[in-house]
mmCIF file of C-alpha atoms and ligand atoms in Angstrom:
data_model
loop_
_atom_site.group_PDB
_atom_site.id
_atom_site.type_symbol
_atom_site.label_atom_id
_atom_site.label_comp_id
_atom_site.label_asym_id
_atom_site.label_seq_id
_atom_site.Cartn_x
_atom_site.Cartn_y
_atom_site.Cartn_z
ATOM 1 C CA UNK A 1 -120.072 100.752 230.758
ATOM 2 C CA UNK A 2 -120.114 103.013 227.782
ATOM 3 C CA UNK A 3 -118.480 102.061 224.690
ATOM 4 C CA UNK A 4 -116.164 104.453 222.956
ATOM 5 C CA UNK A 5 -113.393 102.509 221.514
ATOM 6 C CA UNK A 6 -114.789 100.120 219.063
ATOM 7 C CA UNK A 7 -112.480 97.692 216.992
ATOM 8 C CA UNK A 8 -113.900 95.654 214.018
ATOM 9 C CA UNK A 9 -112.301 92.586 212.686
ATOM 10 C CA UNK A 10 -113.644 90.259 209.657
ATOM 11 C CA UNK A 11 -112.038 88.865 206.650
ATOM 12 C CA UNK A 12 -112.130 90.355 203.270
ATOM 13 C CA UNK A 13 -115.730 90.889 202.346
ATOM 14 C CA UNK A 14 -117.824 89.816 205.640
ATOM 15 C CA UNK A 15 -119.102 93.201 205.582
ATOM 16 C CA UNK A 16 -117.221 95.153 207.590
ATOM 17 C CA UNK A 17 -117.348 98.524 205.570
ATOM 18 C CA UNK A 18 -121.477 98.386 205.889
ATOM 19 C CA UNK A 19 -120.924 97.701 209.993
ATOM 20 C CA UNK A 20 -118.052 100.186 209.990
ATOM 21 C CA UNK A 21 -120.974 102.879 208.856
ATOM 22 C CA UNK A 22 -123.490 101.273 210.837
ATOM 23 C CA UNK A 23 -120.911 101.852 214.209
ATOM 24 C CA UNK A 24 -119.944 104.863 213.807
ATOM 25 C CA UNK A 25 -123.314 106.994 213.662
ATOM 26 C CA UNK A 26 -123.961 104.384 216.658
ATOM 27 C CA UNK A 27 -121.300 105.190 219.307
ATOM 28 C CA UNK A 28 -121.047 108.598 217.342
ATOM 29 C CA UNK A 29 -117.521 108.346 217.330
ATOM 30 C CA UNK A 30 -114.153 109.530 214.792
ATOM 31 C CA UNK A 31 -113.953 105.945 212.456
ATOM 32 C CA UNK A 32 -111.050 105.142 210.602
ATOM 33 C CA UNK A 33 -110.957 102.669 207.876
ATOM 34 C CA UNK A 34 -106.805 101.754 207.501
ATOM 35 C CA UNK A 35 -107.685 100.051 203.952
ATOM 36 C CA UNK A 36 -109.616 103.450 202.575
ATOM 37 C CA UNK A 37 -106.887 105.912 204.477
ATOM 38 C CA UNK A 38 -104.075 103.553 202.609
ATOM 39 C CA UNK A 39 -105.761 104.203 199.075
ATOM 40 C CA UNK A 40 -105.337 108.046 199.917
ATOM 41 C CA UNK A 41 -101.848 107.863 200.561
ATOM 42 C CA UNK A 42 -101.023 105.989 197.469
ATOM 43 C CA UNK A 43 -103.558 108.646 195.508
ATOM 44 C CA UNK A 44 -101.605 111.464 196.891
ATOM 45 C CA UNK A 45 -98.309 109.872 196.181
ATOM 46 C CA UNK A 46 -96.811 110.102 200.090
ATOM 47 C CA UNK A 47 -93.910 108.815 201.258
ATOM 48 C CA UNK A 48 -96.250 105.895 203.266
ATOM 49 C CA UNK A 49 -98.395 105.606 199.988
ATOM 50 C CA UNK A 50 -95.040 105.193 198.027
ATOM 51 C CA UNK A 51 -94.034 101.874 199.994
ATOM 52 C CA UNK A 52 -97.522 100.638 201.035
ATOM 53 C CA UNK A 53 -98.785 100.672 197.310
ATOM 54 C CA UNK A 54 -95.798 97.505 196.800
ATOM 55 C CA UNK A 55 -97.062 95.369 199.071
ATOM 56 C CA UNK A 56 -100.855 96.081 198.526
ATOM 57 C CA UNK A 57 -100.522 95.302 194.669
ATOM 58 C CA UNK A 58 -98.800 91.778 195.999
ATOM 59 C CA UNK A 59 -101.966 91.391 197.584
ATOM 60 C CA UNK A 60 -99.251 91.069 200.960
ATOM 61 C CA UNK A 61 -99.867 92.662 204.283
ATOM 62 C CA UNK A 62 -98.595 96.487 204.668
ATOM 63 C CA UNK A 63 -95.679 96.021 207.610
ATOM 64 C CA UNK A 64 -96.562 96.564 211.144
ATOM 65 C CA UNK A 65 -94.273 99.926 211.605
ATOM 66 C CA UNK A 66 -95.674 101.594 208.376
ATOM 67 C CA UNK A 67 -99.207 100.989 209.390
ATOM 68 C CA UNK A 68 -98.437 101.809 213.312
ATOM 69 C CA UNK A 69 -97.064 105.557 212.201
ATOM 70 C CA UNK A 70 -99.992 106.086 210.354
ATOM 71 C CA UNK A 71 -102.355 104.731 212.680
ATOM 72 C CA UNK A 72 -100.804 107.079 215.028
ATOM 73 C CA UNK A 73 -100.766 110.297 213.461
ATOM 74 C CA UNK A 74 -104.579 109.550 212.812
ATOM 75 C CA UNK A 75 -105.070 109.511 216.728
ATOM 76 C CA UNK A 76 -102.930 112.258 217.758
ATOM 77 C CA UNK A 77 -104.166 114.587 215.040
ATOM 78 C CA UNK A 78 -107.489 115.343 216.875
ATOM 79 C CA UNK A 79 -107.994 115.382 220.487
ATOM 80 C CA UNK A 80 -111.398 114.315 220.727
ATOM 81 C CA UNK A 81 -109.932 110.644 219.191
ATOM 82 C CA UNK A 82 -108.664 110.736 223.396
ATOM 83 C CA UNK A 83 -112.676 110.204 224.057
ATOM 84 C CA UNK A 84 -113.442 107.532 221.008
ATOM 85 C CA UNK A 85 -112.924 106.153 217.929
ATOM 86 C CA UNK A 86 -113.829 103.054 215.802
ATOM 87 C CA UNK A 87 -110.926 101.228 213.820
ATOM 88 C CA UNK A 88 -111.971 99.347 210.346
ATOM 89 C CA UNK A 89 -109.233 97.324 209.501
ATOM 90 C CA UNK A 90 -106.756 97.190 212.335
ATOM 91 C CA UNK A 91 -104.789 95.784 213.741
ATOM 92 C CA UNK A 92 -104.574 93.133 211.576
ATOM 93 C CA UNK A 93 -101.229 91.121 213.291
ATOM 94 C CA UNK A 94 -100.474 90.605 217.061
ATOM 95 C CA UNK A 95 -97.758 92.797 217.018
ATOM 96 C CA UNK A 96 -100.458 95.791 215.823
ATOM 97 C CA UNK A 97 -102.766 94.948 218.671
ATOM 98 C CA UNK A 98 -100.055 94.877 221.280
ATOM 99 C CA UNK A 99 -98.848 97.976 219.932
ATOM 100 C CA UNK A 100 -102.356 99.453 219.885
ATOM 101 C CA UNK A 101 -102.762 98.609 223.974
ATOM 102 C CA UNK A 102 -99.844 100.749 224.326
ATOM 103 C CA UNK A 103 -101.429 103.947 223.063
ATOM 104 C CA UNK A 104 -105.173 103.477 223.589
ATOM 105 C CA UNK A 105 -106.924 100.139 224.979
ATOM 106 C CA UNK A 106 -110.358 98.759 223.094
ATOM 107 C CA UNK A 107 -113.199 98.540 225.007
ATOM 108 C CA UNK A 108 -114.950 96.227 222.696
ATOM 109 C CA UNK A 109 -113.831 94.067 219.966
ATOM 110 C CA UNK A 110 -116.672 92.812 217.065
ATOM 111 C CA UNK A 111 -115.506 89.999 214.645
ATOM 112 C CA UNK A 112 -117.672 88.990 211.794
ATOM 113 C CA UNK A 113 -117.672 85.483 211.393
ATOM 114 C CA UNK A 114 -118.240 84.214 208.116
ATOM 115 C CA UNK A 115 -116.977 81.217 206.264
ATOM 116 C CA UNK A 116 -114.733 81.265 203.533
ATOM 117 C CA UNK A 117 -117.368 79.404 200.767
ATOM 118 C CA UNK A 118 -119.665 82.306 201.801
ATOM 119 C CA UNK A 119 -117.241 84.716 201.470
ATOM 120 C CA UNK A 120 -115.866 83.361 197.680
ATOM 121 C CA UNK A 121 -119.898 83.012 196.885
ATOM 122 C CA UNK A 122 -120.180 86.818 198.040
ATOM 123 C CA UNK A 123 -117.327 88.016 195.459
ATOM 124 C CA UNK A 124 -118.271 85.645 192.295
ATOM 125 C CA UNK A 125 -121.689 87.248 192.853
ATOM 126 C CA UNK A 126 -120.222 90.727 192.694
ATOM 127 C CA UNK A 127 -120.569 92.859 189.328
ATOM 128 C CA UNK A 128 -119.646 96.236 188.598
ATOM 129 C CA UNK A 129 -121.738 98.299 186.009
ATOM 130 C CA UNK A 130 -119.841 100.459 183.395
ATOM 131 C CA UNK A 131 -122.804 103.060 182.992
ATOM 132 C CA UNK A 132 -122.925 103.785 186.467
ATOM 133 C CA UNK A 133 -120.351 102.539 188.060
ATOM 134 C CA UNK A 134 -122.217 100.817 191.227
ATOM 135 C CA UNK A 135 -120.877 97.685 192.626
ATOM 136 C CA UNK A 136 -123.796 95.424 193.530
ATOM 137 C CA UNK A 137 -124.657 91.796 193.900
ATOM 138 C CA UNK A 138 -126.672 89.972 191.614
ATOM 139 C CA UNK A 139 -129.263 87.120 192.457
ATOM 140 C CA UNK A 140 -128.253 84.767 189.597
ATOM 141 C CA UNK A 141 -125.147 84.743 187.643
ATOM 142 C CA UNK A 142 -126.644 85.225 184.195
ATOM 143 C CA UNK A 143 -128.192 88.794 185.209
ATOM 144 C CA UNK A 144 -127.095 91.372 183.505
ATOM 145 C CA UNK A 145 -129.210 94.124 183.926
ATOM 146 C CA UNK A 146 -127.805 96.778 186.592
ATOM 147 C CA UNK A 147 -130.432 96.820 189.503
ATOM 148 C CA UNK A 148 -129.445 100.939 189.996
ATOM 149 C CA UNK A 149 -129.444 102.281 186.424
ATOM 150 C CA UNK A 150 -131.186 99.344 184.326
ATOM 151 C CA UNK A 151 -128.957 99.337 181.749
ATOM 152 C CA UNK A 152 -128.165 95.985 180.621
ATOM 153 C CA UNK A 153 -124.109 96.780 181.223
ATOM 154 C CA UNK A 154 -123.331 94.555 184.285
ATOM 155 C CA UNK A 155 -119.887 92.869 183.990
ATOM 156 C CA UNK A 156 -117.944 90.934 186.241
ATOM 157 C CA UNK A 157 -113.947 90.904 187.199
ATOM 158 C CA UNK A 158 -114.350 87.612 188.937
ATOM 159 C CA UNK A 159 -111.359 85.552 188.422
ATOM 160 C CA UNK A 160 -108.906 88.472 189.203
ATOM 161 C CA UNK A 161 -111.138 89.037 192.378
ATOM 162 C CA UNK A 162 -111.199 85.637 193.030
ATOM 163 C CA UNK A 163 -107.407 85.079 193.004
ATOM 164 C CA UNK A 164 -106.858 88.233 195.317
ATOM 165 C CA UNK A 165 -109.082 87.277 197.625
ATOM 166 C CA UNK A 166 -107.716 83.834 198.388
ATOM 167 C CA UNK A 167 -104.309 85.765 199.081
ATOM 168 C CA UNK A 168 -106.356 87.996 201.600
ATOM 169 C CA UNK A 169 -108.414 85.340 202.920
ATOM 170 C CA UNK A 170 -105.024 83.480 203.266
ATOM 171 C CA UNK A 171 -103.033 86.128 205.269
ATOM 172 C CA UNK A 172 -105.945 87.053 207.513
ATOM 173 C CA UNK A 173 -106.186 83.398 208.739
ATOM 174 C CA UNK A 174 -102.503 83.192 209.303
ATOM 175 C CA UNK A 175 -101.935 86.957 210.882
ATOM 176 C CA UNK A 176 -105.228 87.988 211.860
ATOM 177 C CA UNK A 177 -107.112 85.127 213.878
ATOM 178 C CA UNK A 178 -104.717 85.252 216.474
ATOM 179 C CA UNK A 179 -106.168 88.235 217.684
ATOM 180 C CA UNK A 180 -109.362 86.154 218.484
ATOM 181 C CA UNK A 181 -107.271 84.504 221.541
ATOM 182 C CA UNK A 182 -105.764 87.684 222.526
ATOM 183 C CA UNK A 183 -109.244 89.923 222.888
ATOM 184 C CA UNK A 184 -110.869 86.935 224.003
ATOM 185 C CA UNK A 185 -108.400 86.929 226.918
ATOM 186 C CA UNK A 186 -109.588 90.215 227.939
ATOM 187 C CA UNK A 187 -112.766 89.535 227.880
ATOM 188 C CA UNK A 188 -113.782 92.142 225.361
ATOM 189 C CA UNK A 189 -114.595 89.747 222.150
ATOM 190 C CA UNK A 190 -117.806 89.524 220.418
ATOM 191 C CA UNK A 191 -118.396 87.492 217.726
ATOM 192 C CA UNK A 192 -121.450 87.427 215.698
ATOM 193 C CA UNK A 193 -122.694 85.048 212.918
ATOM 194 C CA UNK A 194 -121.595 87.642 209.407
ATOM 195 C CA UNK A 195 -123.823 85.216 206.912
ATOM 196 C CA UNK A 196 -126.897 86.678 208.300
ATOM 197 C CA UNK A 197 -128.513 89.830 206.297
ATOM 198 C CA UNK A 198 -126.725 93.015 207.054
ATOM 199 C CA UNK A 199 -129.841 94.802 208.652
ATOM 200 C CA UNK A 200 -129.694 91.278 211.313
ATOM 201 C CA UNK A 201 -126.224 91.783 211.655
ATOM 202 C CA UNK A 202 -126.325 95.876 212.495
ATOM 203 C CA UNK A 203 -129.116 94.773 215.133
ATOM 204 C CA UNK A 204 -126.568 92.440 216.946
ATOM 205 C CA UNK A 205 -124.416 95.134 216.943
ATOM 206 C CA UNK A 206 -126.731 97.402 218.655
ATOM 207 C CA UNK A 207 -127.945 94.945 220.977
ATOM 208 C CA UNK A 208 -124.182 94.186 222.590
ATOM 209 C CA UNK A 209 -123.071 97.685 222.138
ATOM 210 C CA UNK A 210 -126.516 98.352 224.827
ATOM 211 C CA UNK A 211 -125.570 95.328 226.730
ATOM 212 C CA UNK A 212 -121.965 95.964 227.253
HETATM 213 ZN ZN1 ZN B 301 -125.829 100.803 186.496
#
């Protein structure tokens, strides 16, 4: 069958924005990321943004309803979103994904797997530069030099990152893995190793979207 509705689940930083990018110009399809649409709102100041933006700085879980609506609106606002679309982010609870089957069923589900120790090694290793801003990942944890501009200005934000992501990590075991059970029921799960490199992991990708 052809794939056109394409759901991508992972905890926080198994890569999901790279696959996200990687799916899209794949299945050539609308993609929206629920995290990146969120920032928007609260950038714009909306109503949603207003009373998402308290839960997101608790590092909690933006309630079902308020994420539903705005899920929604993003798939009624177009009509070609009828014929496809890839979802980054959501759901993210059981009551999303039954929700979700009301308006528009999946045809595939992809789910990073990667472990947590992986996942904490991946954000320790993370720096940000302050000449140029890039995020990037260093080899060793003395490097300082920024692999994009070469200015010796790499600095890390690990222990606030660290803390936040054990929060995430935390609520996406508890709220999110039971949608493992629930897509593997319909026989529309995939699940493919995330620790391997992201070029391996894109391939996968390719390989059950041409398979499915
Ligand atoms: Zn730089």
């Amino acid at each position: 069958m052809t794939v056109s509705r394409v759901l991508l689940l992972g905890p926080p930083a198994s890569g999901k924005g790279t696959q996200a990018r990687h799916l899209t110009a794949l299945v050539n399809v609308p993609c929206l990321g629920t995290g990146k649409l969120l920032r928007s709102e609260i950038e714009k100041g909306t109503e949603v943004g207003k009373q998402a933006e308290q839960f997101i700085s608790n590092g909690e879980y933006v309630p079902d309803q308020l994420i539903m609506d705005m899920v929604k609106s993003w798939l009624n606002e177009d009509p070609q979103k009828s014929d496809g679309w890839l979802l980054d982010g959501f759901p993210r609870t059981l009551p999303q994904a039954e929700a979700l089957q009301e308006i528009s069923q999946p045809d595939l589900v992809i789910a990073l797997d990667v472990p947590k120790e992986n996942l904490e090694r991946r954000i320790l290793m993370r720096r940000e530069c302050s000449s140029c801003h890039s995020t990037v990942a260093v080899e060793n944890s003395e490097q300082v030099e920024c692999p994009v501009c070469n200015a010796e200005t790499l600095t890390s934000r690990s222990d606030d990152a660290i803390e936040s992501f054990k929060v995430r990590y935390a609520n996406y075991k508890e709220l999110t893995t039971p949608l493992f059970d629930y897509y593997t029921a319909k026989g529309i799960l995939r699940n493919i190793d995330g620790t391997q490199s992201p070029d391996k992991v894109s391939a996968e990708i390719d390989q059950i979207i041409n398979q499915f």
